[in-house]
Amino acid sequence: MPMSETARYVADIVHETKAVDVHSHQGTHGVWQARSLWDILSYHWLAADLRCAGCPAEVFTSREMEPRERVKAVVPFSAACQNTVNHWCFINIARDLYGFKGRCLDERNWEELYEAVEQRAADHEWERHVLSRAGVGLVSAAHHQD
């Protein structure tokens, strides 16, 4: 079915509009870049889902647990979050950026994803790759126009 004139007009505007993502943790020269899978899973929106699924608060607050231990502790709660938008976003990040193949984290696949995130974090070009994949360009404050 051909696109209506209005739909084409809107699609053209969307295609031509530059996106500004003020909450992405990208474009900061790696300052806020995920260093481990825990950095992604503990982000507040997904952490809230995991907590609602029964994951103990100590996993998020303990000072003794290492990132790998924390991820292993949340894995059993991942399946209970499968039908949330946050889980869908997480899985798409994992697939698009880290080559994840699963439907959710489980005992068979979490370590492979953990290693993939750590490996990418060590790559100095990774941040630039993510921005390119997302179609995001960096604009300095000097180029900002009101």
Tab-separated table of C-alpha atoms in Angstrom:
chain	number	residue	atom	x	y	z
A	1	MET	CA	0.000	0.000	0.000
A	2	PRO	CA	1.526	3.344	-0.999
A	3	MET	CA	2.388	5.830	1.706
A	4	SER	CA	-0.003	8.774	2.018
A	5	GLU	CA	1.253	12.271	1.334
A	6	THR	CA	1.007	13.136	5.033
A	7	ALA	CA	2.844	9.983	6.087
A	8	ARG	CA	5.596	10.668	3.559
A	9	TYR	CA	5.873	14.273	4.789
A	10	VAL	CA	6.232	13.114	8.420
A	11	ALA	CA	8.694	10.369	7.456
A	12	ASP	CA	10.846	12.909	5.609
A	13	ILE	CA	10.880	15.252	8.602
A	14	VAL	CA	11.819	12.426	10.961
A	15	HIS	CA	14.561	11.248	8.613
A	16	GLU	CA	16.043	14.752	8.311
A	17	THR	CA	15.806	15.676	11.988
A	18	LYS	CA	18.966	15.365	14.016
A	19	ALA	CA	18.436	13.403	17.203
A	20	VAL	CA	19.778	14.610	20.507
A	21	ASP	CA	20.080	11.960	23.150
A	22	VAL	CA	20.733	13.750	26.421
A	23	HIS	CA	20.597	10.595	28.532
A	24	SER	CA	22.733	8.085	26.682
A	25	HIS	CA	26.043	8.168	28.537
A	26	GLN	CA	27.681	8.419	25.148
A	27	GLY	CA	29.802	11.274	23.890
A	28	THR	CA	31.624	11.627	27.191
A	29	HIS	CA	34.922	10.141	26.061
A	30	GLY	CA	34.122	6.935	27.884
A	31	VAL	CA	33.483	8.519	31.279
A	32	TRP	CA	30.040	6.915	31.595
A	33	GLN	CA	30.663	4.009	29.229
A	34	ALA	CA	29.589	0.573	30.453
A	35	ARG	CA	32.687	-1.249	31.685
A	36	SER	CA	30.836	-4.455	32.522
A	37	LEU	CA	27.477	-6.087	31.999
A	38	TRP	CA	26.643	-5.021	35.549
A	39	ASP	CA	26.876	-1.358	34.484
A	40	ILE	CA	24.077	-2.046	32.002
A	41	LEU	CA	21.914	-4.299	34.203
A	42	SER	CA	22.146	-1.984	37.211
A	43	TYR	CA	20.934	1.030	35.280
A	44	HIS	CA	17.926	2.301	37.209
A	45	TRP	CA	15.154	1.314	34.795
A	46	LEU	CA	16.231	-2.304	34.436
A	47	ALA	CA	17.312	-2.560	38.075
A	48	ALA	CA	13.780	-1.566	39.107
A	49	ASP	CA	12.330	-4.424	37.038
A	50	LEU	CA	14.798	-6.904	38.520
A	51	ARG	CA	13.978	-5.718	42.047
A	52	CYS	CA	10.248	-6.081	41.325
A	53	ALA	CA	10.948	-9.611	40.079
A	54	GLY	CA	12.338	-10.464	43.513
A	55	CYS	CA	16.041	-9.784	43.178
A	56	PRO	CA	17.345	-8.965	46.675
A	57	ALA	CA	18.257	-5.321	47.307
A	58	GLU	CA	21.660	-6.432	48.628
A	59	VAL	CA	22.730	-7.320	45.092
A	60	PHE	CA	22.471	-3.614	44.233
A	61	THR	CA	23.751	-2.175	47.512
A	62	SER	CA	26.459	-4.557	48.767
A	63	ARG	CA	29.965	-3.145	48.758
A	64	GLU	CA	31.512	-6.614	48.854
A	65	MET	CA	30.118	-8.013	45.608
A	66	GLU	CA	32.102	-7.736	42.388
A	67	PRO	CA	30.294	-6.932	39.110
A	68	ARG	CA	30.488	-10.536	37.850
A	69	GLU	CA	28.976	-11.836	41.114
A	70	ARG	CA	26.171	-9.292	40.866
A	71	VAL	CA	25.294	-10.332	37.314
A	72	LYS	CA	25.255	-13.991	38.313
A	73	ALA	CA	22.912	-13.083	41.191
A	74	VAL	CA	20.372	-11.295	38.934
A	75	VAL	CA	20.323	-13.953	36.200
A	76	PRO	CA	17.577	-16.037	37.899
A	77	PHE	CA	15.298	-12.952	37.894
A	78	SER	CA	15.827	-12.030	34.248
A	79	ALA	CA	13.155	-14.367	32.884
A	80	ALA	CA	10.508	-12.724	35.087
A	81	CYS	CA	11.255	-9.387	33.380
A	82	GLN	CA	10.893	-10.663	29.800
A	83	ASN	CA	7.607	-8.920	29.111
A	84	THR	CA	8.729	-5.429	30.083
A	85	VAL	CA	9.778	-2.634	27.786
A	86	ASN	CA	12.989	-2.262	29.780
A	87	HIS	CA	13.921	-5.894	29.187
A	88	TRP	CA	13.146	-5.506	25.488
A	89	CYS	CA	15.489	-2.490	25.356
A	90	PHE	CA	18.179	-4.394	27.229
A	91	ILE	CA	17.962	-7.417	24.938
A	92	ASN	CA	18.142	-5.194	21.855
A	93	ILE	CA	21.204	-3.402	23.226
A	94	ALA	CA	22.766	-6.785	23.969
A	95	ARG	CA	21.964	-8.085	20.473
A	96	ASP	CA	22.761	-4.970	18.449
A	97	LEU	CA	25.956	-4.004	20.218
A	98	TYR	CA	27.325	-7.196	21.718
A	99	GLY	CA	26.066	-9.984	19.450
A	100	PHE	CA	23.826	-11.600	22.084
A	101	LYS	CA	21.611	-14.373	20.690
A	102	GLY	CA	19.353	-15.229	23.641
A	103	ARG	CA	15.819	-14.154	24.554
A	104	CYS	CA	16.914	-13.346	28.102
A	105	LEU	CA	19.917	-13.866	30.329
A	106	ASP	CA	20.165	-17.357	31.715
A	107	GLU	CA	22.718	-19.719	33.217
A	108	ARG	CA	23.917	-20.775	29.749
A	109	ASN	CA	24.569	-17.360	28.178
A	110	TRP	CA	25.253	-14.630	30.740
A	111	GLU	CA	29.010	-15.190	30.951
A	112	GLU	CA	29.447	-14.879	27.188
A	113	LEU	CA	27.594	-11.552	27.225
A	114	TYR	CA	29.588	-10.427	30.259
A	115	GLU	CA	32.838	-11.107	28.391
A	116	ALA	CA	31.593	-9.322	25.251
A	117	VAL	CA	30.788	-6.140	27.205
A	118	GLU	CA	34.169	-6.181	28.964
A	119	GLN	CA	35.983	-6.765	25.688
A	120	ARG	CA	34.226	-3.845	23.977
A	121	ALA	CA	34.873	-1.561	26.952
A	122	ALA	CA	38.599	-2.129	26.478
A	123	ASP	CA	38.380	-1.007	22.828
A	124	HIS	CA	39.157	2.715	22.581
A	125	GLU	CA	37.119	2.979	19.371
A	126	TRP	CA	34.017	1.336	20.854
A	127	GLU	CA	32.282	4.550	21.870
A	128	ARG	CA	32.692	5.935	18.352
A	129	HIS	CA	31.328	2.659	16.931
A	130	VAL	CA	28.218	2.836	19.143
A	131	LEU	CA	27.545	6.431	18.134
A	132	SER	CA	27.958	5.535	14.467
A	133	ARG	CA	25.621	2.516	14.765
A	134	ALA	CA	23.018	4.747	16.389
A	135	GLY	CA	23.422	7.456	13.756
A	136	VAL	CA	24.398	9.958	16.428
A	137	GLY	CA	26.843	12.745	15.683
A	138	LEU	CA	28.624	14.781	18.322
A	139	VAL	CA	28.056	18.505	18.492
A	140	SER	CA	30.214	20.645	20.710
A	141	ALA	CA	28.753	23.400	22.865
A	142	ALA	CA	30.473	25.952	20.608
A	143	HIS	CA	28.277	24.768	17.716
A	144	HIS	CA	25.035	24.995	19.687
A	145	GLN	CA	22.536	27.447	18.240
A	146	ASP	CA	19.525	28.774	20.139
